[in-house]
XYZ file of C-alpha atoms in Angstrom:
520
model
C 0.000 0.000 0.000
C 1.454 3.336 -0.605
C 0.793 6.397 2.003
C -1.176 8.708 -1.048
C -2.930 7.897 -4.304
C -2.968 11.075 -6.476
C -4.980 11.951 -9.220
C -5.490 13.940 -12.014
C -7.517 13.110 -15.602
C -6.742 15.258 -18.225
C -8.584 16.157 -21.708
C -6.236 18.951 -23.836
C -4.154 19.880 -21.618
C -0.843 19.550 -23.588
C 0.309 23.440 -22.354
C -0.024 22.219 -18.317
C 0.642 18.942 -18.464
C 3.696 18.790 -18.014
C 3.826 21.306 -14.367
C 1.111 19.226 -13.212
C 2.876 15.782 -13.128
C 6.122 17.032 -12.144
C 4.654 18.540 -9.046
C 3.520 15.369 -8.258
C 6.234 13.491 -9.042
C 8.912 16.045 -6.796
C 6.646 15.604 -3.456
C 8.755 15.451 -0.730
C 6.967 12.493 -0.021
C 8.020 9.950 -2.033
C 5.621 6.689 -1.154
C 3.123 7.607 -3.952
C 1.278 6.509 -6.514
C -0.429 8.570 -9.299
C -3.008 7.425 -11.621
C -3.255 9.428 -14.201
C -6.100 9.328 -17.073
C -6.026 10.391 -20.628
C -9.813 11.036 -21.256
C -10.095 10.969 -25.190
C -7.483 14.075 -25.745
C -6.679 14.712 -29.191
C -3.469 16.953 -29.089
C 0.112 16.247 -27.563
C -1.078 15.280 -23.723
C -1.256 11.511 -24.185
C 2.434 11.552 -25.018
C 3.034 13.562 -21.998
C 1.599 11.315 -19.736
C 3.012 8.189 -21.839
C 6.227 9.604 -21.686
C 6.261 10.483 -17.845
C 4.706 6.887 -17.016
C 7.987 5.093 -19.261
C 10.453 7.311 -16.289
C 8.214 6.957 -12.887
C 6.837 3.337 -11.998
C 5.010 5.062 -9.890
C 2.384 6.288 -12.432
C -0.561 4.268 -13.966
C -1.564 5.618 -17.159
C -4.711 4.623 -18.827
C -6.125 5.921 -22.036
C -9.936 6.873 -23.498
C -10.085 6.877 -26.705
C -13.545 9.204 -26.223
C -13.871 12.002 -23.826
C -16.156 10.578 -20.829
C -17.560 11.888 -17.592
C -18.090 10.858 -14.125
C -16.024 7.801 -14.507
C -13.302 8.614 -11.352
C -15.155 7.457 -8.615
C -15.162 3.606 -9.513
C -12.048 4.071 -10.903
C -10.211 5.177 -7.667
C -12.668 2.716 -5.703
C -11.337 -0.343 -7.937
C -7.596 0.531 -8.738
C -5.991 3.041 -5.761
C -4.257 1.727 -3.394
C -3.171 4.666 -1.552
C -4.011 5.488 2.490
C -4.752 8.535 1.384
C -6.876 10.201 -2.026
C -5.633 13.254 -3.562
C -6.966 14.680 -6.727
C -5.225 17.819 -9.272
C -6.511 18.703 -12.358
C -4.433 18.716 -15.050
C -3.918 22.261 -15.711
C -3.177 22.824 -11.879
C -0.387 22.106 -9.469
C 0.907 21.215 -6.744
C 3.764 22.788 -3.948
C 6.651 20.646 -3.379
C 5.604 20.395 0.654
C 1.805 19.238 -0.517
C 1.832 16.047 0.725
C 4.236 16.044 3.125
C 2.385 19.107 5.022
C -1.235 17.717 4.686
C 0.165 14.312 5.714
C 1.682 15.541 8.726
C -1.471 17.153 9.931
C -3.612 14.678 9.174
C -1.590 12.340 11.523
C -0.859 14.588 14.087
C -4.494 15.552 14.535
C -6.432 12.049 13.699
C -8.162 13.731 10.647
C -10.303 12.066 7.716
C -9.484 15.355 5.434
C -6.513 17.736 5.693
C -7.144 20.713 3.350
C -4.457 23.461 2.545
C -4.993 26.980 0.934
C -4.843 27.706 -2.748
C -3.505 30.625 -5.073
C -5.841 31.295 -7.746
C -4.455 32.246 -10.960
C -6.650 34.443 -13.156
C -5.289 33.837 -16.571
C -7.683 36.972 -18.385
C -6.749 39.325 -15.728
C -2.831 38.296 -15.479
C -3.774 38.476 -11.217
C -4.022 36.745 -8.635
C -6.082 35.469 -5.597
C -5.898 33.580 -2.677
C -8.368 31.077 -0.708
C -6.928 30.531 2.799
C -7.038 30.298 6.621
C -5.600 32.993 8.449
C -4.083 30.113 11.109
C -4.864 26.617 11.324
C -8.503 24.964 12.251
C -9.434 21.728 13.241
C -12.827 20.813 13.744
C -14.748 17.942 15.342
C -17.696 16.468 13.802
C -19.680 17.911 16.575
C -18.850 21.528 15.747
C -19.434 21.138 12.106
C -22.558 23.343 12.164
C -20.952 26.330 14.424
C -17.524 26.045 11.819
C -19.917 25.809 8.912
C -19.588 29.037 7.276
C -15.486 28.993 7.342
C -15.659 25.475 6.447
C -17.463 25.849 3.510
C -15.490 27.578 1.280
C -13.058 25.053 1.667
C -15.263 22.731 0.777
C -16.575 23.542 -2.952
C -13.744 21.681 -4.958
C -12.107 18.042 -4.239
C -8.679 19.346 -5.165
C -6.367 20.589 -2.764
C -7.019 18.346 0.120
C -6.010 14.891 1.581
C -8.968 12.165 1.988
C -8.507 9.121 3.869
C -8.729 6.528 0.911
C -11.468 4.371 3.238
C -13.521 7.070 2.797
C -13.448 7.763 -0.923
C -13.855 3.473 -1.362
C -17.090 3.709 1.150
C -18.384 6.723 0.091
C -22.186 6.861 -1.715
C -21.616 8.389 -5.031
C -25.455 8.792 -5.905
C -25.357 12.364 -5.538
C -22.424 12.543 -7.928
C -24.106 11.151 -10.598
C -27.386 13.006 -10.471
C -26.026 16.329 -10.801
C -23.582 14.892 -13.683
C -26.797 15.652 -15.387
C -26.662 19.542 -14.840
C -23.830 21.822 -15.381
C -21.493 21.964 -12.001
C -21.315 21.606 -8.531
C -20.213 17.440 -8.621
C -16.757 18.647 -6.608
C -19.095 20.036 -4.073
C -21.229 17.447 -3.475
C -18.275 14.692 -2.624
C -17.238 17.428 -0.350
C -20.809 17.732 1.506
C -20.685 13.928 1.031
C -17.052 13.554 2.287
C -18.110 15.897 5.315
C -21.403 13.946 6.475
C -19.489 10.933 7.623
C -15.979 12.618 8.796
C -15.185 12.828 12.496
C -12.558 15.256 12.521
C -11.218 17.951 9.644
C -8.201 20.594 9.407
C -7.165 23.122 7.521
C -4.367 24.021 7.102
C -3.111 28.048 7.420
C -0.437 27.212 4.503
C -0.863 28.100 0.347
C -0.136 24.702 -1.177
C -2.202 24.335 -4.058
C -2.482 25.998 -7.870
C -5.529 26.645 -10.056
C -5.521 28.306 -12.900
C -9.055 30.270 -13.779
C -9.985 29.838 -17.382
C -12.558 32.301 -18.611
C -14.274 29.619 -20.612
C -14.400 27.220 -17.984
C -17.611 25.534 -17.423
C -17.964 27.572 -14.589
C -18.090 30.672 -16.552
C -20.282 29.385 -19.745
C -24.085 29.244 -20.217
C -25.803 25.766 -20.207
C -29.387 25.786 -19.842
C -29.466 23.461 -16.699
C -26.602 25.528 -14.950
C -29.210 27.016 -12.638
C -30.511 23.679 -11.393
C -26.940 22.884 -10.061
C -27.622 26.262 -7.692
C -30.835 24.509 -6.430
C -29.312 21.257 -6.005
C -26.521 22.202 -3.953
C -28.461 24.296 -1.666
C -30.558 21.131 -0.993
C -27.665 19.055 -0.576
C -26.084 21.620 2.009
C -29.432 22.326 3.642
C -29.667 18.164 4.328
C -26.404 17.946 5.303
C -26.850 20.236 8.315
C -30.099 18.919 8.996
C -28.048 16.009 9.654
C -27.234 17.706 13.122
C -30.236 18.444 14.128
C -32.479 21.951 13.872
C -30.146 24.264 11.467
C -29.229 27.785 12.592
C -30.898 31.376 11.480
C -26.873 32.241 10.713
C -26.023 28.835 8.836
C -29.502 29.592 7.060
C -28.885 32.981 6.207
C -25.351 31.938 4.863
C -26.698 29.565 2.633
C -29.217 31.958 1.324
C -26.211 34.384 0.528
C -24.764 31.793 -1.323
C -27.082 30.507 -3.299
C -28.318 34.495 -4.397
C -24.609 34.718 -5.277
C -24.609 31.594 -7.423
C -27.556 32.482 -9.109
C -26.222 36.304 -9.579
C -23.367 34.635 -11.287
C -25.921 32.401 -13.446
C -27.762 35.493 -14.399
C -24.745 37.219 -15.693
C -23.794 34.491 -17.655
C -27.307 34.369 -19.355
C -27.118 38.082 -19.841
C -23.875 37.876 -21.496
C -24.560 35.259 -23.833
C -25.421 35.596 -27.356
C -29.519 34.356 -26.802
C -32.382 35.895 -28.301
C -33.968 38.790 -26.031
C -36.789 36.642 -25.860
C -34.756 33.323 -24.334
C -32.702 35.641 -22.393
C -35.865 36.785 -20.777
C -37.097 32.898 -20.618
C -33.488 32.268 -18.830
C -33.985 34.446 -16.241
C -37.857 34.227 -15.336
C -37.088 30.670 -14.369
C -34.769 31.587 -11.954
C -37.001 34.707 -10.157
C -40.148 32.213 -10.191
C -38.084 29.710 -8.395
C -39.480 29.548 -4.580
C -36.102 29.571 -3.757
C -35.116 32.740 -5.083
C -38.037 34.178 -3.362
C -37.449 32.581 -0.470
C -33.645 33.243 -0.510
C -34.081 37.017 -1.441
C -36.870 37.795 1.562
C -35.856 35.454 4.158
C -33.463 36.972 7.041
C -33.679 39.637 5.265
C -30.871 40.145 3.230
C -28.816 42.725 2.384
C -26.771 42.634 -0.341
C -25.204 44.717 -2.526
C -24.654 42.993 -5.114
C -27.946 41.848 -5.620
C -29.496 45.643 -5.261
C -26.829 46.219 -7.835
C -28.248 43.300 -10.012
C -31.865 43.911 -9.167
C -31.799 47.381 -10.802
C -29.445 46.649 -13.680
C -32.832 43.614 -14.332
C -35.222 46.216 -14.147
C -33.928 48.604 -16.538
C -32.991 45.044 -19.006
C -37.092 44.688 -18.696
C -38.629 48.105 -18.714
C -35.966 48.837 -21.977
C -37.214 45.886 -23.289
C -40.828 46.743 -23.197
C -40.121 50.398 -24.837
C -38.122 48.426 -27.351
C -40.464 45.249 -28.433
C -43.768 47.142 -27.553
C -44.903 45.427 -30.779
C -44.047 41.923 -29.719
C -47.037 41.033 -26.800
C -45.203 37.500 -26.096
C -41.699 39.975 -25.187
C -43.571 42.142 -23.133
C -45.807 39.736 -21.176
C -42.703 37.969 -20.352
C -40.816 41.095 -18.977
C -43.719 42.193 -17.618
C -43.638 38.992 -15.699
C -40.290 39.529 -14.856
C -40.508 42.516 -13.143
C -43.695 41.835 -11.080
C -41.369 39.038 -9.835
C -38.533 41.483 -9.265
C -40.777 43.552 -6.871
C -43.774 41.383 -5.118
C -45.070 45.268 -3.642
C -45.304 46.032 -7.271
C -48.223 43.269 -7.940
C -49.993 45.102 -5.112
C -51.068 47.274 -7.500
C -50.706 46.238 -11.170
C -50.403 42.538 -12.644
C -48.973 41.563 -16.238
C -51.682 42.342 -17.987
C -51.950 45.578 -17.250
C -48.594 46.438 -16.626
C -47.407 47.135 -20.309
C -50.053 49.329 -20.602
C -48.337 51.914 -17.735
C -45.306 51.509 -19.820
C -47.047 53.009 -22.751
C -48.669 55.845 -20.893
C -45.716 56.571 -19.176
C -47.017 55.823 -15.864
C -45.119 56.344 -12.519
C -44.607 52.668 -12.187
C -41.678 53.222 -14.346
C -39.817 55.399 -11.943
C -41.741 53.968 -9.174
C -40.544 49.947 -9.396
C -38.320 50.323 -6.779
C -40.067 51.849 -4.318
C -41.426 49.994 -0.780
C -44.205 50.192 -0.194
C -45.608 53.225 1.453
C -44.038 55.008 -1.460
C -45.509 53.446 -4.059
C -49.266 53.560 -2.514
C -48.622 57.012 -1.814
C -47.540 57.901 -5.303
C -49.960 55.542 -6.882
C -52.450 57.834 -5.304
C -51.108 60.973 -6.238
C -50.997 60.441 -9.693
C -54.276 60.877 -9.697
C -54.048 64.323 -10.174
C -52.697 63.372 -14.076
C -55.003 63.861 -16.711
C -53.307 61.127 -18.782
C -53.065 58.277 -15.337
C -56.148 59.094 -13.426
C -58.627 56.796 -14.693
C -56.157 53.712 -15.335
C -54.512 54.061 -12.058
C -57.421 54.673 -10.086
C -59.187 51.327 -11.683
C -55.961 49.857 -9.936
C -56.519 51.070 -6.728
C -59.799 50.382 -6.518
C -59.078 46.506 -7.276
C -56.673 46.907 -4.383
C -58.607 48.931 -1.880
C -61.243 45.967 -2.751
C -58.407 43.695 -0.715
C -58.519 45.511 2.215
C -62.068 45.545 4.160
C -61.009 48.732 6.118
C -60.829 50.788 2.442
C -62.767 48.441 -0.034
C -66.194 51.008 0.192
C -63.709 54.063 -0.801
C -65.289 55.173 -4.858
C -63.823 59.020 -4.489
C -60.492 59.282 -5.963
C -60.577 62.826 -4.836
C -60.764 61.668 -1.398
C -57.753 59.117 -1.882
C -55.621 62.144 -3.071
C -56.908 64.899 -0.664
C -56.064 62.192 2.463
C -53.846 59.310 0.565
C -51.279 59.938 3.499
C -53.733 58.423 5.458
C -55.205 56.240 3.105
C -51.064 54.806 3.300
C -50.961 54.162 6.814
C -54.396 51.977 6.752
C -53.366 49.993 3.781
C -50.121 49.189 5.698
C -51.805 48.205 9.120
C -50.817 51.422 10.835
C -54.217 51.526 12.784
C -53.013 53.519 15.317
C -50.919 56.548 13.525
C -53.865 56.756 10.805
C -56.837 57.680 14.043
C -53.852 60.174 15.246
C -54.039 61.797 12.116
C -57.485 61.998 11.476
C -58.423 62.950 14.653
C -55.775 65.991 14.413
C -57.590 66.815 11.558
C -61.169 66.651 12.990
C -60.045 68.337 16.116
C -58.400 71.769 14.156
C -61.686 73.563 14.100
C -61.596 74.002 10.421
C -63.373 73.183 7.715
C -62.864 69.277 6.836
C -63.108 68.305 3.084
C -64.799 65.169 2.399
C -65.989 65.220 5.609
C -68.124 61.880 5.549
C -65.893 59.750 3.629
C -63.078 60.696 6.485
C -65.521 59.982 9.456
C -66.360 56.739 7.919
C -62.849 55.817 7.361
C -62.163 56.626 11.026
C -64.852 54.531 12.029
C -63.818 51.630 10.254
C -60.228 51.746 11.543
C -61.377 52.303 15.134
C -63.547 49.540 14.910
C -61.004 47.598 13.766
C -58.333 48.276 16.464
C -61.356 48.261 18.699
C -60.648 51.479 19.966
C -64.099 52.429 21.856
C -63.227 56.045 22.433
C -62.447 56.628 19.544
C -64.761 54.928 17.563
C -67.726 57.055 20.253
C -66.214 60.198 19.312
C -66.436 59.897 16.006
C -69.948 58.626 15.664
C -71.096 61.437 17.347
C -69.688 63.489 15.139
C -71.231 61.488 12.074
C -74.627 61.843 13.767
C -74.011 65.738 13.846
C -73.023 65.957 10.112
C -76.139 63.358 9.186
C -78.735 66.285 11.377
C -76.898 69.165 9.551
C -77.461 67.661 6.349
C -81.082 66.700 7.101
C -80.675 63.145 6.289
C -82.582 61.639 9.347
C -82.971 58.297 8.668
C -79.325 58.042 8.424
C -78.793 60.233 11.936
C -81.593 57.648 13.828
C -79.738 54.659 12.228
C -75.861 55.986 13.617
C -77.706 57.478 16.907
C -79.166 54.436 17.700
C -75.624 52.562 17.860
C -74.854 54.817 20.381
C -77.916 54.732 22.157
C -77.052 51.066 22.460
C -73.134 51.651 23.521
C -74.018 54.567 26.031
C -77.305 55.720 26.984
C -76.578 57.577 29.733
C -73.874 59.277 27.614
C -74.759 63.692 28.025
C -73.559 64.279 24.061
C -75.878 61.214 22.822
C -78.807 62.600 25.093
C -78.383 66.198 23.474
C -77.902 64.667 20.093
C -81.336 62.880 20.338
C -83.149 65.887 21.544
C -81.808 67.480 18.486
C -82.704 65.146 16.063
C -86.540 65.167 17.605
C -86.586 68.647 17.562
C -85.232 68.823 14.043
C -87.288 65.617 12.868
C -90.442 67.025 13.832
């Protein structure tokens, strides 16, 4: 048995062939064996790796004749021999002290995975970047959970670590395979996998490993089932701290953040390939009408910027693409779509249908998209006072007051603009500062406009916050206005509630002397 089995399977890689094995080869530690597979190149790497495998016994060299996938885990399961698993792709390497430093820690501290810190090589840019620990960490299976956000980012590739080889051969590889089928994310789910039945895990504070960042890696190119992987591997995360019992608000709200992220980075990819506007639009819409997006961009509440960055940059994508393909109804519904998805406060007030035609009146929801809430009621109302919006915007807010029992009776859109300040706070559940205001108003000794419409709105809220004194108060005063206005049947009908709340009350006796006298 040798102490490590490395790794690597390589498919046109002639340029970094050649690093990769001899930084395998020069380990430190010399008790190694390294299978190394051809998978179906056609240029110069097979007679790299033939050549290297005719100098060092040490390597096994087999050859594809066509390019294949997911084939390493049987292959390591039926031919290693190693203690320990390490795997390096084959445009990647290796430090000398690799194995020799991950080995060491691994023994020292009883570990089933040593991991070491890499130096990422961005080949567009010409820069560079490093993933590492500030010092050293070992972890126990028990605080997994409480380690799981520094652990994690650790844990997204197979390269650049040390496996105990028992658990690579006992491992289940189900998960693997299924999301073979979509576009990334297999690395990370052998790591989730690897993690669920370790004990004990370090990592170490040292830069040992090299990967060069290809802009065209798969990472960084459109496939239509890309944005499945982001779903998948939240799952797969999400069970695999289940696994410990109830899972954290912080551990949640991490994995929120990084699933928003990966599907940022699956949005820009969409946006940046060459796709019809249409499929572009298609593309994305399946990722906002995912209940995880939803779910991920509400829940703990988020903050992010790069999402507010992304979220705006979408919006002006959609409403420029409704200006632009006002002609094309299936473009528009869809972007329409797209943005009532953006903004959930938005389908308060409009839905797809009707939403294109703001766009072509130039209604505020253009400027208005994203507002919160109070905002957008409160401009919603004002633009009333258009000409051009009033009687499309006011059949909107009338389908919305018809949501809310407190306002569903309001038909006066002069009295939604004259009070929509107060009209805002009912709408949003404000019970309490909406009677404040309206009883200012009633109590200023001037003349009130829409003076009924008000008092019934104040008796509707009262009611609702069951708010006696209030609700009193301002029944009186609608009995009063009823009297003044000579509608009596209407006074009896409002002076008889309170003759039933308070009898005895020295305003409700007055007021029904009144109305006799004046009813006579």
């Amino acid at each position: 048995m040798y102490k490590i089995t490395f790794y690597t399977h390589a498919y046109n890689t002639e340029k970094y062939m050649e690093q990769c094995i001899k930084s395998v080869l020069t380990q430190s530690v010399k008790d190694i064996e390294y299978i190394i597979v051809d998978n179906g190149s056609t240029d110069g790497t097979k007679n790299i790796i033939a050549e290297y495998a005719k100098k060092d016994s040490r390597i096994k060299a087999i050859r594809f004749e066509e390019n294949r996938k997911g084939f390493w885990p049987k292959l390591i399961k039926d031919l290693a021999q190693g203690e320990y698993f390490s795997m390096l792709d084959s445009d990647d390497w290796y430090e000398p002290e690799f194995a020799e430093t991950l080995l060491g820690l691994a023994e020292n501290e009883a570990l089933d995975i040593a991991v070491a810190g890499s130096c990422f090589h961005f080949l567009s840019e010409n820069s560079q970047g490093y993933r590492k620990s500030e010092s050293k960490l070992i972890v126990s299976r028990e605080a997994f959970p409480s380690q799981f956000e520094p652990m994690y980012k650790f844990f997204r590739p197979v390269w650049g670590k040390l496996f105990k080889m028992s658990m690579i051969k006992n491992m289940d590889f189900s998960d693997y395979y299924a999301i073979l089928n979509y576009a990334y994310g297999a690395d990370t789910v052998v790591c989730l996998k690897s993690l669920s039945i370790a004990n004990r895990i370090g990592i170490s504070d040292k830069v040992l490993h090299n990967y060069r960042v290809h802009p065209q890696s798969v990472s960084y190119v459109y496939n239509p089932n890309r944005f499945y992987s982001d779903t998948f591997l939240f799952r797969k995360a999400e069970s695999f701290l289940s696994c410990f019992g109830k899972i954290s608000g912080e551990n949640y709200h991490f994995l929120y953040v990084v699933y928003i992220n990966a599907a940022l980075d699956t949005i820009d990819i969409i946006l940046k390939e060459n796709l019809e506007i249409y499929q572009k639009l298609l593309e994305i819409g399946k990722i906002l009408k995912e209940p995880l997006t939803q779910q991920a961009i509400s829940a703990a509440n988020i903050e992010n910027d790069r999402l507010k960055a992304y979220r705006q940059l979408l919006i002006d994508l959609f409403v420029n693409t409704v200006k632009v393909n006002s002609g094309n109804k299936d473009i528009v519904d869809l972007a329409c779509s797209n943005i009532l998805l953006l903004n959930k406060e938005l389908s308060l007030y409009v839905n797809r249908d009707n939403l294109s035609q703001h766009f072509k009146s130039g209604c505020f929801l253009l400027s208005a998209v994203n507002l919160n809430s109070d905002e957008m009621l409160k401009k919603a109302i004002l633009s009333l006072d258009s000409k051009s919006l009033s009687e499309s915007m006011w059949n909107i807010l009338t389908d919305m007051f018809k949501s809310n029992i407190l306002l569903s009776w309001i038909d006066n859109p002069d009295f939604a603009l004259h009070y929509y300040y107060i009209i805002a706070e009912v709408f949003n559940l404000r019970a309490s500062s909406a009677l404040n205001m309206i009883i200012e108003i009633l109590n200023n000794g001037k003349e009130i406009p829409f003076e009924e419409e008000l008092l019934l709105l104040c008796l509707n809220v009262s009611a609702a916050a069951e708010d006696g004194e209030v609700f009193v108060f301002v029944k009186k005063l609608q009995t009063q206005l009823f009297i003044r206005q000579k509608r009596f049947d209407e006074a009896w009908q409002a002076l008889n509630d309170l003759l039933e709340m308070c009898p005895e009350d020295g305003d409700v006796v007055t007021l029904k002397k009144w109305l006799e006298e004046e009813n006579e």
